[in-house]
Coordinates of C-alpha atoms in Angstrom, one line a residue:
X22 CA 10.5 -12.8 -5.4
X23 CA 10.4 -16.0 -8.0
X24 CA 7.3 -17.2 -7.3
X25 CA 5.2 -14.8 -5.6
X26 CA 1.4 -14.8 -6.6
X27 CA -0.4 -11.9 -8.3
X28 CA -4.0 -11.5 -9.0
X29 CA -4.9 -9.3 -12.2
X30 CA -8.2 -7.7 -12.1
X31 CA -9.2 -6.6 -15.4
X32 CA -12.1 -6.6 -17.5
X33 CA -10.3 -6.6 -20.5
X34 CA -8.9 -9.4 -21.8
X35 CA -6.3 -8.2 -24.1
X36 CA -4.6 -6.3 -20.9
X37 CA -5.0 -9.4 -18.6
X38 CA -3.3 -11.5 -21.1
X39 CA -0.7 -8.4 -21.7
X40 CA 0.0 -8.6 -17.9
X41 CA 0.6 -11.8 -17.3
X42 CA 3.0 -12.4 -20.1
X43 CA 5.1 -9.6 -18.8
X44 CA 4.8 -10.7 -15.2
X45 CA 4.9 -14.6 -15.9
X46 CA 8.2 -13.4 -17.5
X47 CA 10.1 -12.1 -14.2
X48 CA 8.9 -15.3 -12.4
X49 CA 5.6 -14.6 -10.7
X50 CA 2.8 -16.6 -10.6
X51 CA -0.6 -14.6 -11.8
X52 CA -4.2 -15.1 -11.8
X53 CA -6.9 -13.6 -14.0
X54 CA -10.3 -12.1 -12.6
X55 CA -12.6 -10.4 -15.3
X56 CA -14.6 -8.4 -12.3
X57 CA -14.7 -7.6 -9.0
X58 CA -17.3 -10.2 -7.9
X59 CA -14.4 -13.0 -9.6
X60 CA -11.8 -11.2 -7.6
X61 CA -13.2 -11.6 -4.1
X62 CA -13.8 -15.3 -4.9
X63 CA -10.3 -15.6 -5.8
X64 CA -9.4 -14.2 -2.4
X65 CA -11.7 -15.8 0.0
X66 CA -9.6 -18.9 -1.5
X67 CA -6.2 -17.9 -2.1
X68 CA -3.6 -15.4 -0.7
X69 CA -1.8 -13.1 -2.8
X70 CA 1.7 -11.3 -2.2
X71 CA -0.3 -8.1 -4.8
X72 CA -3.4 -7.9 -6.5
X73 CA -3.1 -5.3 -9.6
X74 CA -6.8 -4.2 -10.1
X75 CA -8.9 -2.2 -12.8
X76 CA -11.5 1.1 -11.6
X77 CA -14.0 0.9 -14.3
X78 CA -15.5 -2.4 -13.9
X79 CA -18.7 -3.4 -15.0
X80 CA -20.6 -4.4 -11.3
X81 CA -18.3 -3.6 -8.8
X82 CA -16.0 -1.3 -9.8
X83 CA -12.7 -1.0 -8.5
X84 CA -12.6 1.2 -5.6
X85 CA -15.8 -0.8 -4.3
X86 CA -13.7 -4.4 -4.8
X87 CA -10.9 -2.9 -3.1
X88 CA -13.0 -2.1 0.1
X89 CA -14.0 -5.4 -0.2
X90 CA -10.8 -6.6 -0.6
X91 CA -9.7 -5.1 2.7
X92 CA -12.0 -7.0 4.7
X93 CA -10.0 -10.5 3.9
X94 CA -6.8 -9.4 3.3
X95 CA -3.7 -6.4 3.7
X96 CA -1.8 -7.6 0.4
X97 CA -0.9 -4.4 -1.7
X98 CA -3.1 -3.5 -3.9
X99 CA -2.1 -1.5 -7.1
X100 CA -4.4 0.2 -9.2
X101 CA -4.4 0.5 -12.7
X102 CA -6.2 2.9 -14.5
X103 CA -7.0 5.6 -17.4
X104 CA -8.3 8.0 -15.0
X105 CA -5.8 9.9 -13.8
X106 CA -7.5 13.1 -12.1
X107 CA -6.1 13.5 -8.2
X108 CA -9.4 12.9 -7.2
X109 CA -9.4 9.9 -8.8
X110 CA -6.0 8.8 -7.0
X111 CA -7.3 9.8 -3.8
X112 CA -10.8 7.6 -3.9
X113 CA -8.1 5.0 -4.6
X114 CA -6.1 5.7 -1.6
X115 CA -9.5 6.1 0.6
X116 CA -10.5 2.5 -0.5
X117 CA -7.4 1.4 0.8
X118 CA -5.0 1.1 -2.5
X119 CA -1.4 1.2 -2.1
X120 CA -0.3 2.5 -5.4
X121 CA -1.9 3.9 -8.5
X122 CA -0.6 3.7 -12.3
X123 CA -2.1 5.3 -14.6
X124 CA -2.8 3.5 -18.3
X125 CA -1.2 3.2 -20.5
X126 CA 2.2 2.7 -18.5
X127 CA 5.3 1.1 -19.5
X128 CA 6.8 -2.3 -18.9
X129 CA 9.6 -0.6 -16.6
X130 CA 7.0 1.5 -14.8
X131 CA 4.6 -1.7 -13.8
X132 CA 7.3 -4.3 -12.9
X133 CA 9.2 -0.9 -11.0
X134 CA 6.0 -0.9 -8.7
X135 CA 4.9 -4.5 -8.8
X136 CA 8.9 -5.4 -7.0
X137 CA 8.7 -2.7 -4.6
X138 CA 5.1 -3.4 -3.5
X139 CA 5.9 -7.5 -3.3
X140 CA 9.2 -6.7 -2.0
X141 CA 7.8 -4.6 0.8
X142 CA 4.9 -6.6 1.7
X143 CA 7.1 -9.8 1.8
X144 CA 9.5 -8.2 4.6
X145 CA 6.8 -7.3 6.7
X146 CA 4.9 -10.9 6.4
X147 CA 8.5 -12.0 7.2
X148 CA 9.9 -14.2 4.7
X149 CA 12.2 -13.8 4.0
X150 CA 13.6 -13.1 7.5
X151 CA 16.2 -10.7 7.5
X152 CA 18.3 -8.8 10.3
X153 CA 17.0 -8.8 13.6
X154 CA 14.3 -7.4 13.9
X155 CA 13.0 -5.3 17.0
X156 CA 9.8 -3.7 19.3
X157 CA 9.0 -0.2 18.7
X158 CA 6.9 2.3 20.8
X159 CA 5.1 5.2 21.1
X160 CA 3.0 6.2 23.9
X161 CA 0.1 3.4 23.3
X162 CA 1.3 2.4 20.4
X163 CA 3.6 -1.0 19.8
X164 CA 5.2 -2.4 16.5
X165 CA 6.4 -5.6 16.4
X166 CA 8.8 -5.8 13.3
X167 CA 9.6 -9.6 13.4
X168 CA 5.8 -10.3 13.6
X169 CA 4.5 -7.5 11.7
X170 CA 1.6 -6.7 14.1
X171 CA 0.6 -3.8 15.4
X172 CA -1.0 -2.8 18.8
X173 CA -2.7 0.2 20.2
X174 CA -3.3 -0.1 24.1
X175 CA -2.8 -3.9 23.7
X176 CA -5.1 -4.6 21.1
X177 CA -4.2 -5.6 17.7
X178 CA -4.6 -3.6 14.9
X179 CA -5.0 -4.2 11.0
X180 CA -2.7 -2.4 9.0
X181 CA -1.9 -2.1 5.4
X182 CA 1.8 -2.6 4.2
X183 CA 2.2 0.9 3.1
X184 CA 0.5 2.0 6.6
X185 CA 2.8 -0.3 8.4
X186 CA 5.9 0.7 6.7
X187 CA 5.0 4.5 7.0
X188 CA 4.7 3.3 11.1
X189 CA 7.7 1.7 11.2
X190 CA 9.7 4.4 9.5
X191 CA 8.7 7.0 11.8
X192 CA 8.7 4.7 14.9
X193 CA 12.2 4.0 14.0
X194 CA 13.9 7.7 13.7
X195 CA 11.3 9.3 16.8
X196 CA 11.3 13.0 16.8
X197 CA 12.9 13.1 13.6
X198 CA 11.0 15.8 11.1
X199 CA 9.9 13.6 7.5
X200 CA 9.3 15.5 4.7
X201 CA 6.7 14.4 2.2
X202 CA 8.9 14.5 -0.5
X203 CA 11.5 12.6 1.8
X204 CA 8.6 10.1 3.1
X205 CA 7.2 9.3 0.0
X206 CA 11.0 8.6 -1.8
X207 CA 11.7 6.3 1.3
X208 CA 8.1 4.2 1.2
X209 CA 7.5 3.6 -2.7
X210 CA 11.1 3.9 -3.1
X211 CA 10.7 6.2 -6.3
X212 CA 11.2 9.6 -7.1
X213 CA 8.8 12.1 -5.9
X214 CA 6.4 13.6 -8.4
X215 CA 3.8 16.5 -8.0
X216 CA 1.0 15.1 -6.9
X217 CA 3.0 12.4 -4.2
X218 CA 1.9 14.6 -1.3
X219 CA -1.5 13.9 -1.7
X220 CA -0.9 10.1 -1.8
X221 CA 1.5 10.5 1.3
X222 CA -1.8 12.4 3.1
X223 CA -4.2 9.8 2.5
X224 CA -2.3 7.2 4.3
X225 CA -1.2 9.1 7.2
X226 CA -5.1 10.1 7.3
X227 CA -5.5 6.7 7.5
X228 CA -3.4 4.9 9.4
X229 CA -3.7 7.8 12.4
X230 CA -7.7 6.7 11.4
X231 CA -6.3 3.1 13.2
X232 CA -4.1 3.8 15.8
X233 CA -4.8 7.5 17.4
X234 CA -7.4 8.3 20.0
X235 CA -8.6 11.5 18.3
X236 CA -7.3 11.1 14.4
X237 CA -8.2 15.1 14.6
X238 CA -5.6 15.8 17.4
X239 CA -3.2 13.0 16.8
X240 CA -0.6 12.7 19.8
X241 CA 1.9 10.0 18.0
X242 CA 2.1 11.0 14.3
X243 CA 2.4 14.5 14.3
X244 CA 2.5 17.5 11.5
X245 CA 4.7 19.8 11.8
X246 CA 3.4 22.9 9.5
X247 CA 5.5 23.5 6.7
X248 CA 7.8 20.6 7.5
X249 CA 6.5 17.3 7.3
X250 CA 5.5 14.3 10.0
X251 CA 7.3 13.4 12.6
X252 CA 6.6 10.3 15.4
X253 CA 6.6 11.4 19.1

């Protein structure tokens, strides 16, 4: 993962500066943006393997940069932040974050999710290339794991990583009963905490948002009451 870029949305300097030290450190390549309005200039111009970004922001803050965000790009995007109320995860999640730490956090607990966000994000974008890779199905729904795209009744769909790699899980083990608990451990590769399941809902919200014909009667991600999600 030497050398993979990361964008660091702050408006305060001392935690920019903080950030990049520590990241610099493990080999990646960062960029600093004071505000939202810096960040999306950064973007229309570069492309990023993760962009860590700030909420309270003076301008746009950073639920509306990451909306923004997600009109260029699907690189992760972890948020940082002192508000740590569930609602305040979810609007994350709902502006299309893939991960939220809460300040202040600890060197182990930033680089933890910063490896496991690039490292995900890098398999799906294909480099590197690892074992064969294969087509997966479901009813009108395709995956294509060596390309990384994703198509519902033949047209191509934008997904976030997290949202594709919850897809590909499921397509992978059909019929097979997730857990949240289980689905969450297996996607941000950590241990599950209270409060995971709400993070898990938002993206399945989500991503059947993108590729079901009713999201409100979903026919290929499917909940099974008490149980968890499984893929038909």
């Amino acid at each position: 993962m030497e050398d993979s870029r990361i964008l660091i949305v702050d408006d305060n300097p001392e935690i920019r500066e903080v950030v990049t030290i520590l990241l610099e450190g493990e080999g990646f390549v960062t960029e600093e943006a004071g505000d939202g309005s810096a960040a999306l200039d950064f973007i229309r111009k570069n492309s990023y393997d993760l962009i860590l970004l700030d909420v309270m922001m003076p301008g746009l803050n950073g639920y509306q940069t990451c909306v923004e965000i997600r009109k260029t790009t699907n690189a992760p995007i972890l948020f940082l932040s002192a508000r740590t109320q569930v609602e305040d995860k979810t609007m994350g999640f709902l502006s299309g974050g893939d991960d939220y730490l809460p300040k202040p956090f600890s060197y182990q607990e930033l680089l933890g999710r910063v490896k496991a966000l690039v490292r995900r994000y890098q398999i799906y974008q294909g480099k590197p290339a690892e074992e064969k890779k294969q087509i997966l199905k479901s009813g009108k729904v395709e995956l294509d794991e060596e390309s990384g795209l994703v198509k519902v009744d033949g047209k191509e769909i934008s997904l976030t990583d997290t949202e594709f790699a919850i897809l590909c899980l499921l397509l992978k083990h059909r019929k097979q009963i997730f857990s949240v608990e289980r689905l969450y451990e297996a996607i941000w590769e950590e241990d599950y905490y209270y409060g995971a399941s709400n993070i898990v809902m938002v993206h399945i919200r989500n991503l059947r948002a993108k590729i079901e014909e009713d999201p409100h009667n979903p026919q290929i991600i499917r909940t099974v009451w008490g149980r968890g999600y499984r893929c038909e």
